[in-house]
Amino acid sequence: MAPAPAFDLVFTGGEILTMDEARPRAEALAVEDGRIAALGSEAELRARAGNAEFVDLEGGALLPGLIEPHCHPIGTAVLGQAADISGFRYDTRAQVMEALRDAVADAGSDEWVIAFGWDPVLVEDLEPPSLAELDALAPDQPLLILTQMMHVAYLNSAGYRAAGIDEDTPDPPGAGAFLRDAEGRLNGAIFETEALAEVLDAMPLPPEGGVDLLFSWQLADYARAGYTTLGITGPVSPGEDPIQSIEEVVADPTSPVRAFVYLHPEQLDPERTPVGTGGPRFAVKGVKFSMDGSPYAGGAAFSEPYRNTPLTLDRIGLGRDHRGEPNYGVEEFVGLITPFHEHGYQIAVHTQGEVAIDRALDAFEIVLREHPRADHRHRLEHNAAITPGQLARARTLGLTTSFFIDHVYFYGRALPELVGSPLAERFMPMAWALDAGHHVTLHTDNPATPIGPLRALRTAVTRVPRGASDPLGPDQRISVADGLRAMTIDAAWQLFEERERGSLEPGKAADLVWLSENPLDVDPAELAEIQVRGTWIDGRPADLSRWRLANVWLAARALWNTVVAKLFH
């Protein structure tokens, strides 16, 4: 009998948490040719190691590389260049306004000024800016202020002119509006993404290669946090072809993460880009829709009206007894999603409120009855207010759920004032979803909240909001083990990637994360303190260098195109 082949890499000296129910733990793990070759005792694998490199886990834990199923890294990369006015940084309206004045002063006389992070929930005196106030901040330069969740923005008069928007401009079809005062005049506020897109489309494009470089740098931040795979839901790119941008960066063999993409419907031509376009590091999985908006902008379609409180009336600027509305009727939504369903795409739908969730469920039920398709795994995203009945119905229809658990951490203390205590207690009900038999995943929706998988895990397990000592909705807490599954094997399943990644089994890709401690042995309140010591993708350490060769090329291209633009334009 021929001897067993030697390995390239062997991990020992810690606990191997496999996320494989058949073999949950191991002493050692071996890698060969980018694949997991074997798991077993340290003695067994040392005997077969040959000239393998050994990695001492130093008492830590090795897990499958973490998977973020819902994020926007291009948006994060671009917004990293904007003025930061977030509630994570500032506590008062005066501080936010001073930061805006500084950003305007630092910008060129004809340059767009962009600020990100306006957050009336975290900044307790942050009432909406008037158009007059925006014009006083920037009389001549276009000024765009994006709220933290990016479902509302504010634009000054110079910005309206630069974007070609005036009193006669109609609201875009679907979700979105240029808000107006009682006399029908533009008031500086922009509601929802379709309207915001008309402003973003009017901005000058950065030099070719510039956004790609920022995007590549951003991917390294995900790897530093422990991620090896991203689900990019609705790419936001200043360029004309987000698929090309993502593929060029992620398909590079030195990229520190993989990315699987859900495009906006207008970005996706089923004939030109069939489902699965790409390869093992980048692939088009599906399409992203939004059935409602953000809870913090009045856009979530809850079954009960928002509470009438200083937060909703004064800081967010909602009317009394405000109700968010779904973006689509059932038949309209059926018409939108049917072509993508028939072409085999996975459909992901932003659904926060019960009314929006019912609308999506009604539409999926019709589509699946008229066009049956096995194992489609269509997705409901965020699910702030989903009920046990809706979870059961979603399970029957074959839908899968992903939860934006950071709402509980960053906004939990404000939720009773926003939606009332009963709904606040069951916000993001992951325990109900597990009880209903779902493959539950959790996400941070970056840039809506900072990258932080271990913080998200802690929140799912403890449900203790930032600045609080007691849990919000303790009945919705989940176990650490279930939380880890939500970020590994269940997230892989949600992305149709469970055969390749998500658990540590022989034959699967060696996508790995090394943690300083075993999350199963740590006090749940301390989970976010665990350190990420390294990640591997296809058995190679993730290259986190800012100037790896691929990034040098992107920087050179951006510089060249900037020079050409200045010379010839």
XYZ file of C-alpha atoms in Angstrom:
569
model
C 0.000 0.000 0.000
C 1.325 3.428 -0.925
C 2.077 5.677 2.051
C -0.404 8.446 2.820
C 0.741 11.729 1.273
C 2.454 14.287 3.471
C 0.758 17.564 4.330
C 1.524 21.197 3.594
C 0.280 22.575 6.900
C -0.719 21.135 10.287
C -2.483 23.009 13.100
C -1.939 21.794 16.672
C -1.796 23.155 20.199
C -5.402 24.246 20.559
C -8.960 23.143 20.002
C -10.331 22.495 16.529
C -14.046 23.396 16.431
C -15.265 21.838 13.207
C -18.989 22.818 13.052
C -19.447 19.263 11.775
C -22.053 17.465 13.864
C -20.462 14.099 13.097
C -17.140 15.224 14.580
C -17.473 18.502 16.506
C -13.867 18.676 17.773
C -10.386 17.491 16.936
C -6.858 17.888 18.307
C -5.205 18.669 14.992
C -6.025 19.571 11.400
C -3.941 19.079 8.254
C -4.065 20.950 4.946
C -2.867 19.745 1.545
C -3.182 21.650 -1.758
C -5.552 24.214 -0.240
C -7.954 21.578 1.082
C -8.545 20.084 4.485
C -6.749 16.752 4.250
C -7.311 15.215 7.667
C -8.455 15.746 11.234
C -7.334 13.641 14.151
C -5.066 13.417 17.135
C -1.845 15.409 17.168
C 0.186 12.213 17.300
C -1.597 10.747 14.296
C -1.118 13.803 12.095
C 2.486 14.355 13.179
C 3.243 10.828 12.057
C 1.967 11.692 8.582
C 3.237 15.277 8.442
C 6.392 14.831 6.379
C 7.858 18.280 5.763
C 4.655 20.104 6.693
C 4.726 23.516 8.320
C 3.256 23.436 11.833
C 1.098 26.200 13.302
C 0.914 26.257 17.106
C -2.503 27.567 18.128
C -1.081 28.527 21.542
C -4.132 27.321 23.401
C -6.571 29.090 21.117
C -9.171 27.674 18.772
C -9.315 26.993 15.039
C -12.717 27.350 13.375
C -14.070 27.524 9.845
C -13.468 30.990 8.447
C -16.339 33.269 9.451
C -18.975 34.146 6.873
C -20.716 37.533 6.647
C -23.862 36.865 4.573
C -25.037 40.481 4.196
C -22.712 43.460 3.798
C -21.773 46.340 1.496
C -17.974 46.563 1.354
C -17.799 48.830 -1.691
C -20.067 51.311 0.061
C -17.956 50.990 3.196
C -14.783 51.599 1.213
C -16.146 54.719 -0.472
C -17.795 56.093 2.675
C -14.508 55.699 4.471
C -13.455 58.791 2.510
C -16.469 60.795 3.732
C -16.613 62.949 6.842
C -17.517 60.757 9.817
C -20.417 62.319 11.760
C -21.698 59.123 13.347
C -23.159 58.579 16.769
C -20.291 56.169 17.344
C -18.042 59.256 17.382
C -20.140 62.254 18.489
C -22.625 62.791 21.321
C -24.303 66.128 20.528
C -25.773 68.015 17.591
C -23.274 70.825 18.140
C -20.388 68.397 17.669
C -21.940 66.978 14.498
C -22.498 70.436 13.007
C -18.930 71.458 13.828
C -17.657 68.341 12.043
C -19.744 69.292 9.008
C -18.352 72.828 8.997
C -14.822 71.417 9.139
C -15.559 69.082 6.209
C -16.876 71.959 4.097
C -13.850 74.097 4.943
C -11.458 71.301 3.989
C -13.095 70.670 0.594
C -12.371 72.472 -2.653
C -14.649 75.293 -3.776
C -16.369 73.158 -6.437
C -15.990 69.788 -4.714
C -18.837 67.628 -3.419
C -18.832 67.415 0.383
C -20.083 64.041 1.639
C -20.728 63.183 5.273
C -21.837 59.828 6.620
C -23.434 58.729 9.875
C -26.183 61.245 10.777
C -27.902 59.331 13.577
C -30.765 60.875 15.584
C -31.166 57.677 17.595
C -27.678 57.686 19.095
C -27.268 61.498 19.182
C -30.130 62.473 21.431
C -30.536 66.132 20.377
C -30.016 65.600 16.643
C -33.112 67.064 14.993
C -33.298 67.050 11.159
C -31.494 69.879 9.359
C -33.573 72.364 7.393
C -32.679 73.292 3.825
C -31.760 76.770 5.067
C -29.404 75.238 7.609
C -27.800 73.046 4.949
C -27.345 76.056 2.664
C -25.758 78.027 5.497
C -23.282 75.204 6.025
C -22.336 75.080 2.329
C -23.659 77.997 0.252
C -21.766 77.025 -2.904
C -20.485 73.451 -2.625
C -22.838 70.489 -3.068
C -23.355 68.929 0.373
C -24.765 65.418 0.869
C -25.356 64.037 4.367
C -26.092 60.319 4.645
C -27.803 58.875 7.690
C -26.228 55.895 9.426
C -28.600 53.370 7.821
C -28.508 55.243 4.461
C -32.277 55.137 3.984
C -32.515 58.939 4.412
C -30.146 61.660 3.234
C -29.999 65.457 3.266
C -28.980 67.645 0.313
C -28.379 71.384 0.074
C -29.496 73.655 -2.771
C -26.130 73.438 -4.536
C -26.473 69.664 -4.392
C -29.943 69.778 -5.935
C -28.591 71.934 -8.766
C -25.594 69.665 -9.349
C -27.887 66.615 -9.472
C -30.382 68.295 -11.817
C -33.220 68.040 -9.289
C -35.753 70.850 -9.027
C -39.357 71.440 -7.959
C -40.617 69.716 -11.124
C -38.531 66.554 -10.719
C -40.827 63.578 -10.081
C -40.136 61.014 -7.416
C -38.474 57.880 -8.816
C -40.584 54.774 -9.384
C -40.627 52.230 -6.595
C -39.178 53.219 -3.240
C -37.953 56.760 -2.841
C -38.971 60.399 -2.695
C -37.555 63.903 -2.755
C -39.355 65.223 0.305
C -41.114 68.589 0.186
C -42.670 71.112 2.534
C -46.365 71.974 2.773
C -46.044 74.268 -0.276
C -44.482 71.524 -2.390
C -40.951 72.922 -2.268
C -37.915 70.678 -1.815
C -36.976 70.665 1.862
C -33.518 69.061 1.754
C -34.551 65.532 2.726
C -34.281 62.477 0.466
C -36.125 59.289 1.372
C -34.971 55.795 0.399
C -32.380 54.412 -1.946
C -33.950 54.947 -5.371
C -34.109 58.706 -4.800
C -30.623 58.759 -3.312
C -29.328 56.881 -6.364
C -30.308 59.818 -8.598
C -28.022 62.040 -6.532
C -25.154 59.554 -6.429
C -25.364 59.038 -10.190
C -24.810 62.766 -10.701
C -21.527 62.815 -8.811
C -18.250 62.735 -10.736
C -16.740 59.276 -10.987
C -13.413 58.630 -9.258
C -10.468 57.645 -11.458
C -10.566 54.083 -12.758
C -8.871 51.853 -10.216
C -9.421 54.226 -7.301
C -12.570 52.604 -5.947
C -11.120 49.153 -6.600
C -8.112 50.031 -4.447
C -10.312 51.280 -1.599
C -12.442 48.152 -1.935
C -9.385 45.914 -1.764
C -8.173 47.665 1.376
C -11.619 47.217 2.885
C -11.558 43.467 2.275
C -8.462 43.214 4.441
C -10.450 44.732 7.312
C -12.991 41.916 7.014
C -10.192 39.347 7.100
C -8.681 40.982 10.184
C -12.052 40.513 11.880
C -12.038 36.779 11.091
C -14.082 36.644 7.894
C -13.041 34.583 4.902
C -16.302 34.812 2.917
C -18.673 37.719 2.258
C -22.173 37.884 0.873
C -22.341 41.265 -0.860
C -25.996 42.270 -1.008
C -26.758 45.067 -3.429
C -23.330 46.416 -4.443
C -23.103 50.192 -4.352
C -20.378 51.315 -6.723
C -19.627 54.684 -8.335
C -18.592 52.794 -11.455
C -20.846 51.503 -14.182
C -20.067 47.808 -13.725
C -19.926 46.631 -10.101
C -19.562 43.016 -11.215
C -16.319 43.818 -13.008
C -14.998 45.787 -10.023
C -15.783 43.065 -7.506
C -14.522 40.240 -9.688
C -11.260 41.983 -10.538
C -10.418 42.489 -6.868
C -11.818 39.324 -5.279
C -10.887 36.810 -7.973
C -7.229 37.759 -7.556
C -5.550 34.764 -5.859
C -4.115 37.045 -3.161
C -7.498 38.460 -2.132
C -7.955 37.893 1.628
C -11.640 36.921 1.290
C -14.122 35.383 -1.125
C -17.254 37.254 -2.174
C -20.625 36.050 -3.416
C -22.853 38.738 -4.844
C -26.534 39.649 -4.865
C -27.031 42.472 -7.349
C -29.729 45.104 -7.571
C -32.231 44.111 -10.284
C -31.179 46.950 -12.580
C -27.566 45.707 -12.382
C -28.409 42.171 -13.440
C -29.139 40.912 -16.944
C -30.055 37.207 -16.676
C -29.020 36.589 -20.269
C -25.598 38.201 -19.888
C -24.860 37.173 -16.293
C -26.373 33.774 -15.520
C -26.497 32.592 -11.934
C -23.121 31.237 -10.841
C -21.107 33.542 -13.095
C -17.610 33.647 -11.625
C -15.638 30.981 -9.806
C -14.641 29.724 -6.353
C -13.572 33.163 -5.089
C -16.271 35.270 -6.733
C -19.697 34.328 -8.032
C -23.059 35.930 -8.738
C -25.643 34.261 -6.517
C -28.759 36.334 -6.838
C -30.648 39.598 -6.684
C -31.532 41.978 -3.840
C -34.822 43.839 -3.312
C -36.115 46.012 -0.463
C -39.720 45.554 0.643
C -39.509 48.292 3.273
C -36.960 50.639 4.796
C -35.113 51.428 8.001
C -36.784 51.389 11.421
C -34.817 54.535 12.275
C -36.152 56.575 9.354
C -39.810 55.599 9.637
C -39.488 53.254 6.688
C -40.077 49.890 8.359
C -43.612 48.647 7.681
C -44.611 47.523 11.165
C -48.110 46.300 11.987
C -48.481 49.036 14.632
C -47.665 52.740 14.236
C -44.443 54.180 15.556
C -44.704 55.566 19.080
C -45.337 59.299 19.434
C -42.215 60.296 21.363
C -39.530 62.994 21.183
C -37.355 60.503 19.288
C -39.888 59.842 16.531
C -41.539 63.266 16.326
C -38.637 65.661 16.898
C -35.388 63.861 16.103
C -36.442 61.532 13.291
C -39.134 63.964 12.140
C -42.075 61.572 11.718
C -45.714 62.593 11.868
C -47.981 61.452 14.661
C -49.051 57.803 14.475
C -46.667 57.295 11.561
C -46.723 53.978 9.743
C -44.099 52.798 7.302
C -45.420 51.421 4.032
C -44.200 48.502 1.927
C -42.439 49.518 -1.253
C -44.433 47.154 -3.482
C -47.856 45.604 -3.784
C -48.050 41.826 -3.914
C -48.804 41.532 -7.631
C -46.207 44.171 -8.468
C -43.575 42.292 -6.502
C -44.560 38.987 -8.074
C -43.923 40.567 -11.465
C -40.515 41.843 -10.378
C -39.148 38.654 -8.858
C -40.620 36.024 -11.186
C -38.044 36.453 -14.016
C -35.148 36.089 -11.577
C -36.767 33.097 -9.889
C -37.273 31.418 -13.275
C -33.618 32.006 -14.188
C -32.445 30.238 -11.026
C -31.279 33.224 -8.991
C -31.555 33.356 -5.236
C -33.716 36.319 -4.219
C -32.853 38.296 -1.068
C -35.466 40.723 0.263
C -34.957 43.415 2.905
C -37.915 42.952 5.278
C -38.098 44.662 8.673
C -41.754 45.083 9.662
C -44.529 42.494 9.879
C -46.495 44.121 7.046
C -43.474 44.007 4.732
C -42.752 40.411 5.702
C -46.349 39.390 4.956
C -46.134 41.147 1.591
C -42.956 39.237 0.696
C -44.395 35.922 1.899
C -47.578 36.445 -0.126
C -45.532 37.151 -3.250
C -43.211 34.177 -2.786
C -46.173 31.881 -2.214
C -47.681 32.920 -5.554
C -44.387 32.623 -7.438
C -43.605 29.206 -5.980
C -47.102 27.929 -6.701
C -46.962 29.078 -10.326
C -43.266 28.266 -10.875
C -42.227 25.487 -8.461
C -38.512 25.262 -7.779
C -36.875 22.936 -5.286
C -34.282 24.203 -2.821
C -34.369 27.848 -3.912
C -33.323 29.219 -0.487
C -34.755 32.680 -1.155
C -33.825 34.997 1.685
C -35.595 37.313 4.133
C -33.097 39.917 5.371
C -33.000 41.680 8.779
C -36.428 40.549 10.088
C -36.721 42.938 13.029
C -40.373 42.166 13.770
C -40.920 38.730 12.248
C -43.490 36.672 14.168
C -43.630 32.953 14.986
C -46.408 32.507 12.436
C -44.371 34.230 9.737
C -41.306 32.155 10.585
C -43.341 28.967 10.265
C -44.776 30.117 6.947
C -41.316 31.071 5.658
C -40.017 27.647 6.634
C -42.870 25.943 4.774
C -42.093 28.009 1.666
C -38.389 27.127 1.843
C -37.246 30.663 2.686
C -34.208 31.332 4.858
C -33.661 34.122 7.394
C -30.737 36.397 8.255
C -30.832 38.741 11.263
C -29.247 42.178 11.730
C -28.570 41.584 15.413
C -26.584 44.811 15.881
C -29.916 46.645 16.099
C -30.222 45.160 19.586
C -26.717 46.231 20.596
C -26.448 49.744 19.194
C -30.117 50.788 19.306
C -31.651 48.509 21.929
C -31.999 51.178 24.611
C -33.929 53.413 22.189
C -36.235 50.723 20.790
C -38.988 51.073 23.443
C -39.242 54.787 22.615
C -39.304 53.981 18.905
C -41.652 50.993 18.664
C -42.793 50.253 22.215
C -41.564 47.713 24.730
C -43.460 44.630 23.476
C -41.885 44.812 20.012
C -38.519 45.924 21.421
C -38.386 42.765 23.545
C -38.766 40.531 20.494
C -36.725 42.620 18.032
C -34.595 40.317 15.860
C -36.090 37.078 17.285
C -33.344 34.586 16.504
C -34.527 32.074 19.121
C -37.955 31.898 17.481
C -36.282 31.322 14.112
C -34.236 28.441 15.488
C -37.344 26.978 17.104
C -39.047 27.111 13.692
C -36.253 25.022 12.169
C -34.483 27.740 10.170
C -30.838 27.840 9.159
C -30.358 31.119 11.014
C -27.572 33.554 10.134
C -26.541 36.891 11.580
C -24.943 39.869 9.899
C -23.619 43.353 10.676
C -24.688 45.015 7.396
C -21.519 47.097 7.358
C -21.327 50.096 6.881
C -24.634 50.423 8.771
C -22.746 49.209 11.842
C -19.012 48.563 12.286
C -17.460 45.262 11.274
C -17.492 42.997 14.325
C -18.522 39.340 14.130
C -17.593 38.544 17.722
C -19.533 41.575 18.945
C -22.507 40.326 16.937
C -22.077 36.866 18.460
C -22.033 38.365 21.952
C -25.205 40.313 21.217
C -27.045 37.273 19.872
C -26.067 35.317 22.984
C -26.628 38.003 25.652
C -28.982 40.565 24.005
C -27.485 43.267 26.219
C -27.555 46.675 24.458
C -24.600 49.035 24.524
C -24.575 50.964 27.785
C -27.071 48.620 29.451
C -26.663 45.891 32.039
C -29.851 43.891 31.464
C -30.833 41.912 28.360
C -33.492 43.161 25.973
C -35.793 40.224 25.326
C -33.926 37.484 27.185
C -36.237 34.861 25.685
C -34.618 35.543 22.286
C -31.081 34.732 23.432
C -29.363 31.875 21.624
C -26.478 29.621 22.614
C -22.861 30.292 21.681
C -22.880 27.078 19.656
C -25.901 28.218 17.644
C -24.293 31.621 17.156
C -21.129 30.037 15.791
C -23.176 27.905 13.413
C -24.934 31.080 12.261
C -21.559 32.515 11.217
C -20.124 29.340 9.683
C -21.986 26.293 8.390
C -25.476 27.824 8.367
C -24.173 30.937 6.617
C -22.428 28.710 4.072
C -25.709 26.859 3.539
C -27.531 30.146 3.030
C -25.044 31.030 0.287
C -25.263 27.554 -1.340
C -21.649 27.019 -0.292
C -22.002 24.298 2.355
C -20.266 21.660 0.205
C -17.135 23.788 -0.023
C -16.873 25.701 3.258
C -18.522 26.464 6.589
C -17.240 23.393 8.447
C -13.891 21.678 8.848
C -14.200 18.376 7.002
C -11.769 16.527 4.725
C -12.128 17.696 1.152
C -13.464 21.156 1.923
C -11.546 24.352 1.201
C -9.120 25.249 3.972
C -10.769 28.556 4.896
C -9.854 28.981 8.556
C -9.824 31.449 11.438
C -7.591 31.235 14.500
C -9.091 32.752 17.659
C -7.173 33.488 20.854
C -9.750 31.593 22.938
C -12.441 28.996 22.448
C -15.761 30.898 22.314
C -17.528 27.945 23.930
C -15.384 28.344 27.055
C -15.579 32.134 27.440
C -18.022 34.115 29.575
C -20.597 35.259 26.960
C -20.162 38.865 28.080
C -16.486 38.607 27.051
C -16.961 37.101 23.581
C -16.144 40.364 21.811
C -12.781 40.473 23.608
C -11.542 37.348 21.813
C -8.722 38.222 19.417
C -8.427 37.092 15.808
C -4.869 35.831 15.359
C -5.062 34.905 11.705
C -7.131 33.696 8.792
C -6.341 31.349 5.918
C -8.064 31.044 2.575
C -7.396 27.926 0.508
C -4.760 27.047 3.088
C -2.763 30.247 2.550
C -2.471 32.972 5.200
C -4.604 35.949 4.242
C -2.387 38.693 2.845
C -3.397 41.812 4.791
C -0.636 44.002 3.414
C -1.913 47.357 2.209
C 0.529 47.218 -0.662
C 0.403 43.643 -1.855
C 1.211 43.472 -5.568
C -2.419 43.573 -6.720
C -2.979 46.793 -4.761
C 0.156 48.396 -6.175
C -1.249 47.773 -9.645
C -4.621 49.297 -8.708
C -2.921 52.357 -7.223
C -0.771 52.819 -10.317
C -3.823 52.586 -12.567
C -5.741 55.110 -10.463
C -2.788 57.515 -10.493
C -2.349 57.167 -14.250
C -6.019 57.812 -14.926
C -5.982 60.854 -12.643
C -3.042 62.305 -14.579
C -4.722 61.594 -17.920
C -7.956 63.224 -16.743
C -6.122 66.384 -15.677
C -4.133 66.570 -18.916
C -6.994 66.038 -21.342
C -10.011 67.383 -19.499
